[in-house]
Short mmCIF file of C-alpha atoms in Angstrom, two decimals:
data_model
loop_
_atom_site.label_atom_id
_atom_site.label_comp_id
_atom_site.label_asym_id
_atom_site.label_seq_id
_atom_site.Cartn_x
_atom_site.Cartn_y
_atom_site.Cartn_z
CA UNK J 1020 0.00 0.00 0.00
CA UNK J 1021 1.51 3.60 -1.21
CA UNK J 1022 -0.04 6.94 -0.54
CA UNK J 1023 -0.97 7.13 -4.27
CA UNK J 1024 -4.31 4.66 -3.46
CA UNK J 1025 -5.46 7.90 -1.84
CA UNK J 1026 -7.63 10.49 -3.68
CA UNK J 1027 -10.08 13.61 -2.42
CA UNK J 1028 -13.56 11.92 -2.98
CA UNK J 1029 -16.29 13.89 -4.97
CA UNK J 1030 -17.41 16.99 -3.12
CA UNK J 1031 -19.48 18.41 -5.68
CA UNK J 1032 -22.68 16.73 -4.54
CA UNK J 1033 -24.73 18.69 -1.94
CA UNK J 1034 -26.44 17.42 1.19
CA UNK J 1035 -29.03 19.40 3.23
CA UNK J 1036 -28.33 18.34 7.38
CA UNK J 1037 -31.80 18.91 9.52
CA UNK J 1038 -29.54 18.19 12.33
CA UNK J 1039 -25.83 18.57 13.35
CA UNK J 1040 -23.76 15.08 13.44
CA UNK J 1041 -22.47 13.79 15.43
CA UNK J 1042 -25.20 14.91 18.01
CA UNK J 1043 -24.41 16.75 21.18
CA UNK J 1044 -23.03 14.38 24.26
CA UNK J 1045 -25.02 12.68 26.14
CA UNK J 1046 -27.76 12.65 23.86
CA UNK J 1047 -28.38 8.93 21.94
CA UNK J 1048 -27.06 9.12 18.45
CA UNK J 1049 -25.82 6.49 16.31
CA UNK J 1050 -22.05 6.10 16.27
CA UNK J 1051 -21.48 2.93 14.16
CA UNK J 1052 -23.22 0.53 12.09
CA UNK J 1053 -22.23 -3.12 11.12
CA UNK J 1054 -23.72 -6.47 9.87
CA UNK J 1055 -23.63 -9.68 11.78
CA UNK J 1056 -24.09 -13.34 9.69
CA UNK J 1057 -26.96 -14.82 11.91
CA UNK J 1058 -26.14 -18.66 12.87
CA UNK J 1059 -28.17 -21.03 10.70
CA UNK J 1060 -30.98 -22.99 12.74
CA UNK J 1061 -31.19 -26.84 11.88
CA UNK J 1062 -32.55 -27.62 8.41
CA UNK J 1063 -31.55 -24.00 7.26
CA UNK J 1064 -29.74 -23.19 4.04
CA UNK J 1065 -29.15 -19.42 4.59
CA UNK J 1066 -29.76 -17.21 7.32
CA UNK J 1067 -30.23 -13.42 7.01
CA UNK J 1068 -27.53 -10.59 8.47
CA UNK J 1069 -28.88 -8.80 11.60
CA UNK J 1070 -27.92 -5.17 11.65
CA UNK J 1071 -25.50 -4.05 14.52
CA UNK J 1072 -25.92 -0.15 15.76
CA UNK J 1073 -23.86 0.93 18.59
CA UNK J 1074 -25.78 4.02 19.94
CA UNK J 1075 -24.09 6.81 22.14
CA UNK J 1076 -26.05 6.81 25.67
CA UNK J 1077 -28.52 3.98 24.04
CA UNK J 1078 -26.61 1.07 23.92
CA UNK J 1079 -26.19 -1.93 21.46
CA UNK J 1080 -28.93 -2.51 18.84
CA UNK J 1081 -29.61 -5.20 16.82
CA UNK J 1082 -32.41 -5.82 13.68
CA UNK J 1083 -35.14 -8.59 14.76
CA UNK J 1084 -37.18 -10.42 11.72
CA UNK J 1085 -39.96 -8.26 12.83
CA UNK J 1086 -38.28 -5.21 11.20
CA UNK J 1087 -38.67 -3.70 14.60
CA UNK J 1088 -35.17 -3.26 16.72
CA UNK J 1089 -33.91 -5.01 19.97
CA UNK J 1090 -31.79 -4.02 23.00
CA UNK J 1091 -28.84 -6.40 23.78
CA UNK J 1092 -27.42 -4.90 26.74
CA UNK J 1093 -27.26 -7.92 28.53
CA UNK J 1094 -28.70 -9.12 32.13
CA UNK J 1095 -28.96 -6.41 34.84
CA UNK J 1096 -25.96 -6.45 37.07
CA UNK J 1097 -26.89 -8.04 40.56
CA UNK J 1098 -27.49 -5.28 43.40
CA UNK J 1099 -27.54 -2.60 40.58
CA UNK J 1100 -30.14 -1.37 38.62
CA UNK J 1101 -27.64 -1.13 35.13
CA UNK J 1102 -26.78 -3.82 32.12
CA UNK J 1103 -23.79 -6.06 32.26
CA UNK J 1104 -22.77 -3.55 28.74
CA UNK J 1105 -22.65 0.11 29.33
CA UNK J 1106 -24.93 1.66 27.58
CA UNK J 1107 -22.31 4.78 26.26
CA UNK J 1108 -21.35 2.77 23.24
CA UNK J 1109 -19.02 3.55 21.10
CA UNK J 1110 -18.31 0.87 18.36
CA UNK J 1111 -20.01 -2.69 18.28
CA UNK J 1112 -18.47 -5.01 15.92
CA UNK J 1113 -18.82 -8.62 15.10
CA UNK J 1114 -15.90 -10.82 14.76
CA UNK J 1115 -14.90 -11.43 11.79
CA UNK J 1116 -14.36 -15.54 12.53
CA UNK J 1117 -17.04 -16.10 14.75
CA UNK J 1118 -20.75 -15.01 13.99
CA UNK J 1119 -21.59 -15.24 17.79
CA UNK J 1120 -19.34 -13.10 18.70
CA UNK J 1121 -19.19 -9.32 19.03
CA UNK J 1122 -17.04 -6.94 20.72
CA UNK J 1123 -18.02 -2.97 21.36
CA UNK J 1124 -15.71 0.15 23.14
CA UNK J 1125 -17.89 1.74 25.65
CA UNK J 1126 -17.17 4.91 27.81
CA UNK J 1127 -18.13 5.85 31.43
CA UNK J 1128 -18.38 9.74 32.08
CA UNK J 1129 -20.02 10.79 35.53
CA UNK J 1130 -23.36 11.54 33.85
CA UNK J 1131 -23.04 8.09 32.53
CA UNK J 1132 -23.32 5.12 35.15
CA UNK J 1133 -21.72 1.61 34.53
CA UNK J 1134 -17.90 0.18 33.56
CA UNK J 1135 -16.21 1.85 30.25
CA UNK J 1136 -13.86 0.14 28.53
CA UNK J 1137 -13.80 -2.98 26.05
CA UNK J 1138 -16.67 -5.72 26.15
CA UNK J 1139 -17.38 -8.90 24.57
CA UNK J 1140 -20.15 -11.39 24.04
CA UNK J 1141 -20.26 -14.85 22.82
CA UNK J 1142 -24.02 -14.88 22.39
CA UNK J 1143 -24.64 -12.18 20.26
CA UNK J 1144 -25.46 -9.96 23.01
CA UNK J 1145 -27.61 -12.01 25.39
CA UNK J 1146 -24.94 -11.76 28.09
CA UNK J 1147 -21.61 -9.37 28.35
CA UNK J 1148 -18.42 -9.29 30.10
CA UNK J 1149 -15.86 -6.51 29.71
CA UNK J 1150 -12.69 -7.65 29.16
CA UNK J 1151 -10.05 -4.69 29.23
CA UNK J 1152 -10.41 -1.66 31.51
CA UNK J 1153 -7.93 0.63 29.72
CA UNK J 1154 -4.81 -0.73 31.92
CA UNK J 1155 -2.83 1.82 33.98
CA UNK J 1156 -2.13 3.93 30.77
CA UNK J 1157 -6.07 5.59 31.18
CA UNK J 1158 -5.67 6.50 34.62
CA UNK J 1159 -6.29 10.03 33.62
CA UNK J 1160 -9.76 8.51 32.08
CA UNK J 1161 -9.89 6.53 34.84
CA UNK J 1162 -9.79 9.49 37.53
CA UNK J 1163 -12.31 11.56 35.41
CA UNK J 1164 -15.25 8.77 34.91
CA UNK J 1165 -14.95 7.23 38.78
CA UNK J 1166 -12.13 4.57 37.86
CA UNK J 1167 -13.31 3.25 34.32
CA UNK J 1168 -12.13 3.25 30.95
CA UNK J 1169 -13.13 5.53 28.06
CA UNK J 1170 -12.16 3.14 24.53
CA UNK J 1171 -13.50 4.50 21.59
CA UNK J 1172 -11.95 2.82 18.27
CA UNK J 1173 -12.26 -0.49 17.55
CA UNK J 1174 -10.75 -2.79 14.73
CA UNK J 1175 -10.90 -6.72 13.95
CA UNK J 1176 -8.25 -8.26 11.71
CA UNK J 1177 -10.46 -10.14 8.95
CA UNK J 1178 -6.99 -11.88 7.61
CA UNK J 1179 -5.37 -12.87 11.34
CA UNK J 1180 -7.91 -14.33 13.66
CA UNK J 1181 -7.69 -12.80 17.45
CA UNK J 1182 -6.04 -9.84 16.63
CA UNK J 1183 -7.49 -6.75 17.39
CA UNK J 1184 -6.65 -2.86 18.20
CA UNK J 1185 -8.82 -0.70 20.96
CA UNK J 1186 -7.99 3.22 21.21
CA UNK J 1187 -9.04 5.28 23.51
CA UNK J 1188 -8.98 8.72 25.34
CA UNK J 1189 -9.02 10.50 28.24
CA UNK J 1190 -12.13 12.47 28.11
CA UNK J 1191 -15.15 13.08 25.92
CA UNK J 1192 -14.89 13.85 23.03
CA UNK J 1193 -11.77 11.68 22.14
CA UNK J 1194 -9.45 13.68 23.63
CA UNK J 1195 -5.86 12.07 24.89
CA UNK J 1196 -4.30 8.97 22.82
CA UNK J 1197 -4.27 5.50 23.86
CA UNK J 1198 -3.77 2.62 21.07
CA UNK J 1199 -3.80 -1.12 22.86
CA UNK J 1200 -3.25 -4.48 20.67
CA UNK J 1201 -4.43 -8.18 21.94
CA UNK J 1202 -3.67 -11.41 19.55
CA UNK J 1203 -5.60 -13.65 21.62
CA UNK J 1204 -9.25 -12.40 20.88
CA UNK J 1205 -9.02 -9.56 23.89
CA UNK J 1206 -7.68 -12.10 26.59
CA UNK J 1207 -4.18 -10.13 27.08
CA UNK J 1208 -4.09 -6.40 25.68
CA UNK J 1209 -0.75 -4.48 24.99
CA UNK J 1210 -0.20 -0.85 25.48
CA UNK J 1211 1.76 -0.13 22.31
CA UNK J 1212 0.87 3.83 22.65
CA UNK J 1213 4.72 4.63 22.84
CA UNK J 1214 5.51 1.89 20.50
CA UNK J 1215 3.81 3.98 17.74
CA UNK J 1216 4.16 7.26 18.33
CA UNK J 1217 7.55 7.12 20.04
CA UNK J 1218 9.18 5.78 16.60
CA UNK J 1219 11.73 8.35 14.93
CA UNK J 1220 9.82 10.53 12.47
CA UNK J 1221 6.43 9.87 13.87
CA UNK J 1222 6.11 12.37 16.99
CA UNK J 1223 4.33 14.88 14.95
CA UNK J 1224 1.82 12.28 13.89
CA UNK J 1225 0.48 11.52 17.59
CA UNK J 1226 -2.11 14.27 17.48
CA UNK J 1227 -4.35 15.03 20.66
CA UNK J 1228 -7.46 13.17 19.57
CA UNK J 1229 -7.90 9.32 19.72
CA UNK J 1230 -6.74 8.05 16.55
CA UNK J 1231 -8.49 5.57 14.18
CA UNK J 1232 -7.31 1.99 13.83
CA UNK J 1233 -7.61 -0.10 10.82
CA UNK J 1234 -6.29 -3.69 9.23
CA UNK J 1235 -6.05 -3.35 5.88
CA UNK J 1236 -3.96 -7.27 3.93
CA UNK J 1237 -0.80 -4.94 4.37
CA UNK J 1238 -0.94 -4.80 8.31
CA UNK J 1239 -2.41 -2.32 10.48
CA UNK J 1240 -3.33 1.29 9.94
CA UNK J 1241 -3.77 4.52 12.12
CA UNK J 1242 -5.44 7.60 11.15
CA UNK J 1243 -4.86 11.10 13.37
CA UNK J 1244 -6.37 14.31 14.11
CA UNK J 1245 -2.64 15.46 12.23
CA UNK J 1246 -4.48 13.68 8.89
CA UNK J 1247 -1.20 11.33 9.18
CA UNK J 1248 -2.04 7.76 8.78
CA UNK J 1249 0.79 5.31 9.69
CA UNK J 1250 1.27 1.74 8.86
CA UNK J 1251 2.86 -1.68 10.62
CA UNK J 1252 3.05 -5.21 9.18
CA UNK J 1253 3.05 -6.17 12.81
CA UNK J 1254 1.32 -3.90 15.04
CA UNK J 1255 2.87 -5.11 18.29
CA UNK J 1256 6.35 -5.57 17.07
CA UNK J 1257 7.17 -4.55 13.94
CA UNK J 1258 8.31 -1.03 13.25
CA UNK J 1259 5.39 2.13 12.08
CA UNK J 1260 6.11 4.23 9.57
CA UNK J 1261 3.90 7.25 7.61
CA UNK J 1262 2.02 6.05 4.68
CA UNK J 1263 0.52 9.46 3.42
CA UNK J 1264 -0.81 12.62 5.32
CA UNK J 1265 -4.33 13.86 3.68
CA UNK J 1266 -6.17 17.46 4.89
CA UNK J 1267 -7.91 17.66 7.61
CA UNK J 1268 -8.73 15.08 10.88
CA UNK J 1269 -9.12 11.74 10.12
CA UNK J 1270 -12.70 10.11 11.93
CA UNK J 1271 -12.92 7.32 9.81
CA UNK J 1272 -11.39 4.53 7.79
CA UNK J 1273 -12.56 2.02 5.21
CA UNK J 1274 -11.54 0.38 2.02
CA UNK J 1275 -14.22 -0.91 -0.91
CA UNK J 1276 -16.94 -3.21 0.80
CA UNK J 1277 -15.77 -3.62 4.04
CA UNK J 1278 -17.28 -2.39 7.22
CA UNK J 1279 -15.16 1.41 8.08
CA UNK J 1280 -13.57 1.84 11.60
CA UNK J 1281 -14.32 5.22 13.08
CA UNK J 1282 -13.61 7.46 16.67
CA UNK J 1283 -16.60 9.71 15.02
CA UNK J 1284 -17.98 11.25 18.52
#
């Protein structure tokens, strides 16, 4: 991949906005969109996609048969009255190997009650668990939303199963720069912040916004607020390097019919 695979899109066509996007905080708004392959029942030949919306301050929804929508937040937390998921949901994503399972970046503010960070569920959102807090790196995050995480991007590897990169911030609205990388499905995470951004020629491309993370067959991406977008064969230990720098701050990612990544907030 060279920086000549990027081109300005076509502007020329006008849209008229009834309302601002992303919405204000702390109102619901949609912040991602994705499409899960149901599991076949028994004597089955296909089984339709179910639509995955992750919804800031409304949680994870999903597209029943009905054409009406469902909440999968999970069971309520015993001797609270909140979800096992926190409803501040950033990204919800479904991995890429196993239909069943979905992982989504959620973030805990003080007008937002529950645990931020990185969840998981292996029954397409019956129950939850979160997984990955933010480590020690998000203490800042950690000291402004009563001790949780605040992760906001979210990318699955479709060509190395397991492998997966959170980022996250410090503060609504992705402001401060985490990146963490797991190879085992979210089981062990790796702050790699440093990693990245501490590589020669690459200071100027941390930014102060969360940055986007991507896999693309080439290895892993990252897009900044600096419109720098980096590159690494191997996120965790190979070396980054800057693959192009485009106008403006990068929100979201994508390549031709696959699913974008985005820290749109």
């Amino acid at each position: 991949m060279d920086e000549s695979g990027f081109r300005s899109a076509n502007s020329d066509q006008k849209c008229t906005a009834h309302r601002t996007f992303p919405g204000p905080p702390h109102v619901p708004h949609t912040l991602s969109i994705d499409f899960a392959p149901s599991p076949k029942a028994d004597g089955e030949a296909t089984a339709e996609d179910v639509v995955l919306a992750g919804v800031e301050v409304g949680g994870c929804l999903v597209s029943a048969s009905d054409g009406l929508w469902e909440t999968r937040h999970g069971s309520i937390v015993p001797n609270t009255n909140r979800p096992q998921l926190c409803i501040d949901v950033h990204q919800v994503r479904p991995d890429p190997f196993n239909p069943s399972r979905w992982y989504a970046t959620c973030g805990a503010t003080p007008q937002v009650s529950g645990e931020g960070g990185t969840f998981v569920t292996e029954d397409q959102g019956s129950s939850w668990r979160r997984i990955f807090d933010g480590g020690p790196g998000q203490q800042q995050a950690k000291d402004f939303a009563k001790g949780q995480g605040y992760a906001i991007g979210l990318a699955l590897n479709p060509y190395r199963q397991g492998e997966l990169i959170v980022t996250a911030g410090d503060r609504p609205p992705g402001i401060g720069v985490h990146v963490h990388h797991s190879r085992d499905g979210g089981t062990t995470f790796q702050d790699i912040t440093e990693d990245v951004y501490g590589s020669e020629g690459l200071q100027d491309c941390r930014g102060s916004h969360t940055p986007v993370p991507y896999f693309v067959t080439e290895g892993a991406l990252l897009g900044s607020d600096t419109g720098d977008i980096i590159i690494c064969k191997d996120a965790s230990h190979g070396r980054w390097k800057k693959l192009c720098k485009v106008p403006g701050h990068i929100t979201t990612l994508t390549e031709s019919n696959r699913s974008p990544s985005s820290v749109t907030h």
